[in-house]
Short mmCIF file of C-alpha atoms and ligand atoms in Angstrom, two decimals:
data_model
loop_
_atom_site.label_atom_id
_atom_site.label_comp_id
_atom_site.label_asym_id
_atom_site.label_seq_id
_atom_site.Cartn_x
_atom_site.Cartn_y
_atom_site.Cartn_z
CA UNK A 1 48.69 7.18 87.39
CA UNK A 2 49.19 5.79 90.63
CA UNK A 3 47.37 9.41 93.72
CA UNK A 4 46.92 9.54 96.63
CA UNK A 5 42.94 9.76 97.85
CA UNK A 6 43.20 13.09 97.73
CA UNK A 7 45.29 14.79 94.64
CA UNK A 8 43.42 11.46 92.47
CA UNK A 9 40.29 13.74 93.59
CA UNK A 10 41.66 16.83 92.86
CA UNK A 11 42.89 15.46 89.47
CA UNK A 12 39.33 13.87 88.86
CA UNK A 13 37.99 17.52 89.39
CA UNK A 14 40.13 18.71 86.64
CA UNK A 15 39.26 16.10 84.64
CA UNK A 16 35.31 16.54 84.78
CA UNK A 17 35.93 20.17 83.93
CA UNK A 18 38.20 18.73 80.83
CA UNK A 19 35.41 16.09 79.55
CA UNK A 20 32.29 19.18 80.37
CA UNK A 21 35.35 21.68 78.18
CA UNK A 22 35.61 18.80 75.26
CA UNK A 23 31.36 18.79 75.26
CA UNK A 24 31.39 22.33 74.56
CA UNK A 25 33.88 22.04 72.24
CA UNK A 26 32.35 19.15 70.21
CA UNK A 27 28.78 21.05 70.43
CA UNK A 28 30.51 24.60 69.08
CA UNK A 29 32.06 21.99 66.12
CA UNK A 30 30.73 22.71 63.27
CA UNK A 31 32.48 22.06 59.29
CA UNK A 32 31.26 21.11 55.66
CA UNK A 33 34.47 19.59 55.09
CA UNK A 34 34.52 15.66 54.52
CA UNK A 35 38.05 15.81 56.01
CA UNK A 36 37.65 18.39 59.07
CA UNK A 37 34.85 15.77 60.64
CA UNK A 38 36.76 13.17 59.69
CA UNK A 39 39.41 15.22 62.02
CA UNK A 40 37.15 15.83 64.76
CA UNK A 41 35.93 12.13 64.70
CA UNK A 42 39.17 10.86 65.27
CA UNK A 43 40.49 13.69 68.07
CA UNK A 44 37.69 12.28 70.15
CA UNK A 45 36.57 8.91 68.61
CA UNK A 46 39.59 7.87 67.30
CA UNK A 47 41.01 4.47 68.82
CA UNK A 48 43.95 7.07 70.74
CA UNK A 49 41.21 9.94 70.85
CA UNK A 50 40.59 12.07 74.14
CA UNK A 51 37.20 9.76 75.23
CA UNK A 52 39.69 6.41 75.31
CA UNK A 53 41.83 8.46 77.23
CA UNK A 54 39.12 8.83 79.41
CA UNK A 55 38.08 5.83 79.45
CA UNK A 56 41.01 4.37 80.25
CA UNK A 57 41.00 6.59 83.43
CA UNK A 58 38.21 4.39 84.86
CA UNK A 59 39.74 1.83 86.45
CA UNK A 60 41.53 4.70 88.62
CA UNK A 61 38.78 6.24 89.44
CA UNK A 62 37.20 6.13 93.58
CA UNK A 63 33.13 4.05 92.93
CA UNK A 64 31.44 6.65 94.98
CA UNK A 65 32.85 9.33 92.15
CA UNK A 66 32.52 6.33 88.47
CA UNK A 67 28.86 7.14 88.14
CA UNK A 68 29.62 10.98 88.10
CA UNK A 69 32.91 10.23 85.44
CA UNK A 70 30.47 7.80 83.75
CA UNK A 71 27.89 10.00 83.11
CA UNK A 72 30.13 12.59 80.92
CA UNK A 73 32.39 10.32 79.69
CA UNK A 74 28.95 9.37 77.66
CA UNK A 75 27.63 11.96 77.28
CA UNK A 76 30.97 13.19 75.73
CA UNK A 77 30.65 10.49 72.85
CA UNK A 78 27.53 10.59 72.56
CA UNK A 79 28.65 14.71 71.62
CA UNK A 80 30.83 13.87 69.30
CA UNK A 81 29.75 10.71 67.64
CA UNK A 82 26.17 12.71 67.38
CA UNK A 83 27.86 15.40 66.09
CA UNK A 84 30.29 13.55 63.33
CA UNK A 85 26.84 11.94 61.98
CA UNK A 86 24.85 15.56 61.89
CA UNK A 87 27.68 16.57 59.38
CA UNK A 88 28.53 13.94 57.95
CA UNK A 89 24.28 13.12 56.77
CA UNK A 90 24.16 17.34 55.72
CA UNK A 91 27.60 16.76 53.63
CA UNK A 92 25.87 13.78 51.75
CA UNK A 93 22.30 15.80 50.98
CA UNK A 94 24.28 18.86 49.74
CA UNK A 95 26.14 16.34 46.98
CA UNK A 96 23.22 14.85 46.01
CA UNK A 97 21.53 18.84 45.23
CA UNK A 98 24.53 19.34 43.27
CA UNK A 99 23.41 16.73 41.07
CA UNK A 100 25.76 14.73 39.27
CA UNK A 101 28.32 17.61 39.02
CA UNK A 102 28.30 17.19 43.04
CA UNK A 103 30.38 14.43 42.55
CA UNK A 104 32.35 13.70 38.85
CA UNK A 105 33.79 11.26 40.76
CA UNK A 106 30.57 8.45 41.14
CA UNK A 107 30.04 5.86 39.02
CA UNK A 108 26.83 6.97 36.64
CA UNK A 109 23.54 5.94 36.66
CA UNK A 110 22.18 3.26 34.71
CA UNK A 111 19.59 5.01 32.44
CA UNK A 112 17.55 3.00 29.79
CA UNK A 113 17.74 3.61 26.24
CA UNK A 114 14.53 4.69 24.00
CA UNK A 115 13.50 3.52 20.51
CA UNK A 116 12.50 5.49 17.87
CA UNK A 117 8.14 5.27 17.49
CA UNK A 118 7.82 2.98 14.15
CA UNK A 119 5.81 5.26 12.79
CA UNK A 120 9.06 7.83 12.99
CA UNK A 121 11.63 4.60 11.38
CA UNK A 122 8.74 4.14 8.79
CA UNK A 123 9.08 7.43 7.90
CA UNK A 124 12.34 7.70 7.60
CA UNK A 125 12.51 4.28 5.73
CA UNK A 126 10.49 6.55 3.21
CA UNK A 127 11.94 9.62 3.06
CA UNK A 128 15.30 7.82 2.42
CA UNK A 129 14.15 5.84 -0.12
CA UNK A 130 12.75 8.67 -2.28
CA UNK A 131 15.51 11.00 -1.52
CA UNK A 132 17.80 9.01 -3.08
CA UNK A 133 15.89 9.55 -5.87
CA UNK A 134 15.34 13.32 -6.26
CA UNK A 135 13.02 13.88 -4.14
CA UNK A 136 12.92 16.54 -0.79
CA UNK A 137 11.05 16.78 2.30
CA UNK A 138 8.40 19.65 2.72
CA UNK A 139 6.09 20.36 6.00
CA UNK A 140 3.36 22.72 6.20
CA UNK A 141 0.14 23.32 9.19
CA UNK A 142 -1.48 21.00 10.99
CA UNK A 143 -4.15 23.72 11.08
CA UNK A 144 -5.10 24.59 7.19
CA UNK A 145 -8.10 26.10 5.29
CA UNK A 146 -10.42 25.33 3.00
CA UNK A 147 -8.33 26.79 -0.06
CA UNK A 148 -5.81 24.12 0.85
CA UNK A 149 -7.16 21.29 2.27
CA UNK A 150 -10.07 21.31 -0.63
CA UNK A 151 -10.44 23.30 -2.91
CA UNK A 152 -7.27 23.47 -5.31
CA UNK A 153 -7.48 19.87 -4.40
CA UNK A 154 -10.36 20.46 -6.72
CA UNK A 155 -13.24 18.94 -3.58
CA UNK A 156 -16.11 20.26 -5.37
CA UNK A 157 -18.83 21.97 -2.60
CA UNK A 158 -20.91 18.51 -1.91
CA UNK A 159 -17.84 16.33 -1.74
CA UNK A 160 -18.41 14.24 0.63
CA UNK A 161 -15.32 14.74 2.11
CA UNK A 162 -16.45 18.57 3.32
CA UNK A 163 -19.07 16.70 5.81
CA UNK A 164 -18.49 17.33 9.33
CA UNK A 165 -18.41 13.32 9.04
CA UNK A 166 -14.57 13.93 7.72
CA UNK A 167 -13.22 16.72 8.72
CA UNK A 168 -12.49 18.32 12.12
CA UNK A 169 -14.20 21.75 11.42
CA UNK A 170 -12.27 24.86 14.11
CA UNK A 171 -14.26 27.37 12.47
CA UNK A 172 -17.72 26.00 11.01
CA UNK A 173 -19.02 29.53 10.07
CA UNK A 174 -18.02 30.21 7.92
CA UNK A 175 -16.33 26.64 7.04
CA UNK A 176 -12.60 27.38 6.29
CA UNK A 177 -10.80 26.17 8.99
CA UNK A 178 -9.79 22.98 9.49
CA UNK A 179 -7.64 20.30 11.04
CA UNK A 180 -6.09 18.58 7.70
CA UNK A 181 -7.62 15.49 5.96
CA UNK A 182 -4.71 15.02 4.35
CA UNK A 183 -0.96 16.28 3.52
CA UNK A 184 -2.29 17.10 -0.20
CA UNK A 185 -3.15 21.23 1.46
CA UNK A 186 1.44 20.36 2.00
CA UNK A 187 1.32 19.67 -1.89
CA UNK A 188 -0.90 22.54 -3.03
CA UNK A 189 1.80 24.95 -0.50
CA UNK A 190 4.80 23.52 -2.37
CA UNK A 191 3.00 24.15 -5.91
CA UNK A 192 2.73 28.49 -5.19
CA UNK A 193 5.37 28.96 -4.25
CA UNK A 194 7.88 26.41 -6.60
CA UNK A 195 7.84 26.75 -9.81
CA UNK A 196 8.59 22.68 -11.67
CA UNK A 197 10.60 20.74 -11.63
CA UNK A 198 9.02 19.17 -8.43
CA UNK A 199 10.14 16.12 -6.93
CA UNK A 200 8.64 16.65 -3.41
CA UNK A 201 7.17 14.34 -0.15
CA UNK A 202 4.91 15.75 1.89
CA UNK A 203 4.95 13.64 5.09
CA UNK A 204 2.70 14.32 8.54
CA UNK A 205 -0.13 14.07 10.63
CA UNK A 206 -3.49 14.13 9.40
CA UNK A 207 -7.19 13.84 11.40
CA UNK A 208 -10.44 12.71 10.39
CA UNK A 209 -13.58 12.58 12.22
CA UNK A 210 -13.54 8.91 12.39
CA UNK A 211 -14.35 5.89 15.09
CA UNK A 212 -11.54 4.25 15.90
CA UNK A 213 -11.26 1.22 15.89
CA UNK A 214 -8.57 -1.54 15.76
CA UNK A 215 -8.08 -0.47 11.85
CA UNK A 216 -8.67 3.05 11.38
CA UNK A 217 -8.24 5.87 13.67
CA UNK A 218 -8.93 9.87 14.63
CA UNK A 219 -5.29 10.69 14.15
CA UNK A 220 -2.96 8.57 11.81
CA UNK A 221 0.14 9.91 8.83
CA UNK A 222 0.82 9.57 5.64
CA UNK A 223 3.18 10.89 2.92
CA UNK A 224 1.92 11.65 0.14
CA UNK A 225 4.56 12.51 -3.12
CA UNK A 226 4.81 14.69 -5.64
CA UNK A 227 6.66 15.88 -9.35
CA UNK A 228 5.67 17.60 -12.10
CA UNK A 229 7.42 18.04 -14.89
CA UNK A 230 7.95 18.53 -18.43
CA UNK A 231 6.25 15.50 -20.40
CA UNK A 232 5.72 13.26 -17.05
CA UNK A 233 3.35 10.18 -17.75
CA UNK A 234 1.24 7.52 -16.25
CA UNK A 235 4.63 5.08 -16.58
CA UNK A 236 6.73 7.27 -14.66
CA UNK A 237 4.51 7.25 -12.26
CA UNK A 238 4.43 3.39 -12.43
CA UNK A 239 8.02 2.71 -12.67
CA UNK A 240 8.19 5.07 -9.46
CA UNK A 241 5.62 3.59 -6.58
CA UNK A 242 7.65 0.12 -8.55
CA UNK A 243 10.90 1.33 -6.80
CA UNK A 244 9.21 2.33 -3.62
CA UNK A 245 7.79 -0.60 -2.92
CA UNK A 246 11.36 -3.31 -4.15
CA UNK A 247 12.75 -0.88 -1.04
CA UNK A 248 10.12 -1.39 0.97
CA UNK A 249 9.26 -4.25 1.10
CA UNK A 250 10.81 -5.89 -1.07
CA UNK A 251 8.05 -7.13 -2.83
CA UNK A 252 8.46 -6.79 -7.16
CA UNK A 253 4.42 -7.49 -7.97
CA UNK A 254 2.12 -3.57 -8.20
CA UNK A 255 -0.79 -3.28 -9.97
CA UNK A 256 -2.67 -0.26 -10.39
CA UNK A 257 -6.50 -0.72 -10.33
CA UNK A 258 -8.47 2.29 -11.93
CA UNK A 259 -10.24 4.67 -8.81
CA UNK A 260 -10.91 8.42 -7.58
CA UNK A 261 -9.62 10.80 -6.43
CA UNK A 262 -10.81 15.30 -6.80
CA UNK A 263 -7.28 15.96 -7.83
CA UNK A 264 -5.64 12.99 -10.09
CA UNK A 265 -7.01 12.29 -13.16
CA UNK A 266 -6.63 8.88 -14.06
CA UNK A 267 -6.51 7.99 -10.49
CA UNK A 268 -5.83 4.53 -9.41
CA UNK A 269 -5.10 2.24 -6.06
CA UNK A 270 -1.73 0.62 -6.00
CA UNK A 271 -2.07 -3.27 -4.93
CA UNK A 272 1.20 -4.81 -4.21
CA UNK A 273 1.34 -8.63 -4.41
CA UNK A 274 2.14 -9.62 -0.79
CA UNK A 275 1.96 -13.24 -1.92
CA UNK A 276 -0.04 -15.92 -0.35
CA UNK A 277 3.07 -18.69 1.72
CA UNK A 278 1.55 -17.92 5.37
CA UNK A 279 -1.72 -18.01 7.14
CA UNK A 280 -1.25 -14.14 8.12
CA UNK A 281 -0.86 -13.51 4.35
CA UNK A 282 -3.51 -15.14 3.76
CA UNK A 283 -5.91 -13.32 6.46
CA UNK A 284 -4.06 -9.55 5.43
CA UNK A 285 -5.03 -10.37 1.49
CA UNK A 286 -8.04 -11.76 2.26
CA UNK A 287 -6.97 -15.00 0.67
CA UNK A 288 -6.26 -12.89 -2.99
CA UNK A 289 -2.46 -12.38 -2.35
CA UNK A 290 -2.97 -8.40 -3.51
CA UNK A 291 -3.37 -5.42 -0.58
CA UNK A 292 -3.37 -2.15 -1.17
CA UNK A 293 -1.35 0.58 -0.02
CA UNK A 294 -1.58 4.18 -1.94
CA UNK A 295 -3.57 5.77 -4.11
CA UNK A 296 -2.27 7.86 -6.43
CA UNK A 297 -2.42 9.33 -10.38
CA UNK A 298 -2.06 12.43 -12.66
CA UNK A 299 -2.69 15.70 -10.93
CA UNK A 300 -5.88 16.86 -12.46
CA UNK A 301 -5.00 20.05 -14.81
CA UNK A 302 -7.30 21.81 -12.23
CA UNK A 303 -5.13 21.58 -9.53
CA UNK A 304 -2.19 22.64 -11.72
CA UNK A 305 -3.98 26.12 -12.74
CA UNK A 306 -5.39 26.76 -8.93
CA UNK A 307 -1.38 26.86 -8.10
CA UNK A 308 -0.70 28.57 -10.98
CA UNK A 309 1.10 26.38 -13.00
CA UNK A 310 0.79 25.59 -16.28
CA UNK A 311 -1.04 23.05 -17.25
CA UNK A 312 0.14 22.76 -20.93
CA UNK A 313 3.68 23.24 -20.52
CA UNK A 314 3.73 20.61 -17.33
CA UNK A 315 2.16 16.96 -16.03
CA UNK A 316 3.16 15.52 -13.19
CA UNK A 317 1.97 12.21 -10.45
CA UNK A 318 0.94 12.16 -7.28
CA UNK A 319 0.03 9.43 -4.19
CA UNK A 320 -0.37 9.53 -1.07
CA UNK A 321 0.08 6.98 1.67
CA UNK A 322 -1.31 6.16 5.30
CA UNK A 323 2.07 5.26 7.96
CA UNK A 324 0.67 3.58 10.29
CA UNK A 325 -1.21 0.98 6.74
CA UNK A 326 2.77 0.35 6.28
CA UNK A 327 3.97 -0.37 9.33
CA UNK A 328 1.31 -2.50 10.31
CA UNK A 329 2.38 -5.41 7.63
CA UNK A 330 6.08 -4.03 8.19
CA UNK A 331 5.70 -5.21 11.46
CA UNK A 332 2.58 -7.48 11.74
CA UNK A 333 1.22 -4.80 14.59
CA UNK A 334 -2.89 -5.92 14.13
CA UNK A 335 -4.41 -2.87 15.69
CA UNK A 336 -3.97 0.74 15.06
CA UNK A 337 -4.67 2.10 18.44
CA UNK A 338 -1.00 0.88 19.74
CA UNK A 339 0.96 3.78 17.91
CA UNK A 340 -0.55 6.04 19.97
CA UNK A 341 -0.61 4.27 23.27
CA UNK A 342 2.76 4.90 24.56
CA UNK A 343 2.94 1.02 25.75
CA UNK A 344 6.72 0.76 27.12
CA UNK A 345 6.19 -3.19 25.89
CA UNK A 346 5.39 -2.28 22.79
CA UNK A 347 7.36 0.40 22.31
CA UNK A 348 10.99 -1.80 24.04
CA UNK A 349 9.97 -4.09 20.43
CA UNK A 350 11.34 -0.75 18.45
CA UNK A 351 15.24 -1.40 20.32
CA UNK A 352 17.30 -2.58 17.25
CA UNK A 353 16.01 -0.79 14.66
CA UNK A 354 17.67 2.29 13.62
N1 LIG B 1 -4.97 12.52 -0.98
C1 LIG B 1 -5.17 10.84 -0.52
C2 LIG B 1 -6.14 10.38 0.63
O1 LIG B 1 -5.56 11.56 1.74
C3 LIG B 1 -3.95 10.49 -0.72
C4 LIG B 1 -3.99 10.41 -2.17
C5 LIG B 1 -2.64 11.26 -2.64
C6 LIG B 1 -4.45 9.83 -3.18
C7 LIG B 1 -2.30 11.66 -3.96
C8 LIG B 1 -4.02 10.29 -5.19
C9 LIG B 1 -2.48 11.53 -4.92
O2 LIG B 1 -6.39 9.56 0.76
#
């Protein structure tokens, strides 16, 4: 554009006015749509945009007016750029607020897959093994009364397990409401509500007032089993447990040592022959090769009577084991406290187990 000085001066006035109008336009512009903001950017800041047109005029502006002209186009540039930045930021942050549904095309966040807790893994294995021979699963409350936890199970009033040392009482006067010390309480409830044949296992959390150490804890888990029918014998008990230990540990030798439980008669402790192949085997079996894994026995007729089952017609067996102890054996875990610390380095190791 070649204009004589006077004409150009008038032209410059017009241009500066135009620039001022564009600044106003840029300031007033708003949009929540990315393509509209982009169109705005191209109109003002694009290669063939308004700003570049004005910049192209710059060389024609007489020196004394270069400053004023330059300042106005810079102001326009800054205003337009700030507007683009502001609106883009706003649109982006709205997208984030909309969460994963804001933009269905964006790539997925990598999310780590968790692992089942070893106690759940072992509990599920035990349930499955017994389910295969017809046992169902029964559950009951963790807060129990004296009847279901002790009295119905033939625990005489002077039995040491009722001592405050072992039981967490919730109500102490009279000592009636407590945290169950074993899941035998669930078996009592089951017998009260079902007539034989009964085949049930009761997994669950139990509580005992014990010092916490590497080997014992005040909270742990049990699975107890109950089988009641006509003509159930001690041989049935032994074969059932043998089947179980073969399935769970792959060990086919067990022995039953005479023991005492108030709710079973006769009672026994079950040992499995673990073997003496490695140094660890020596350590965990104290050099004997045998490991105690549960308690069991024939249900005491008094218990059947307490639960309205006729002991002259029916007999049955019961057994109970600690899940932590079994998980410690299966996974060679040396400290029971690991189960409750929720340390990811420990829990992650069970990822591959279903
Ligand atoms: N209830 C017993 C315990 O908690 C285990 C057990 C169950 C023993 C059934 C014999 C029969 O130690």
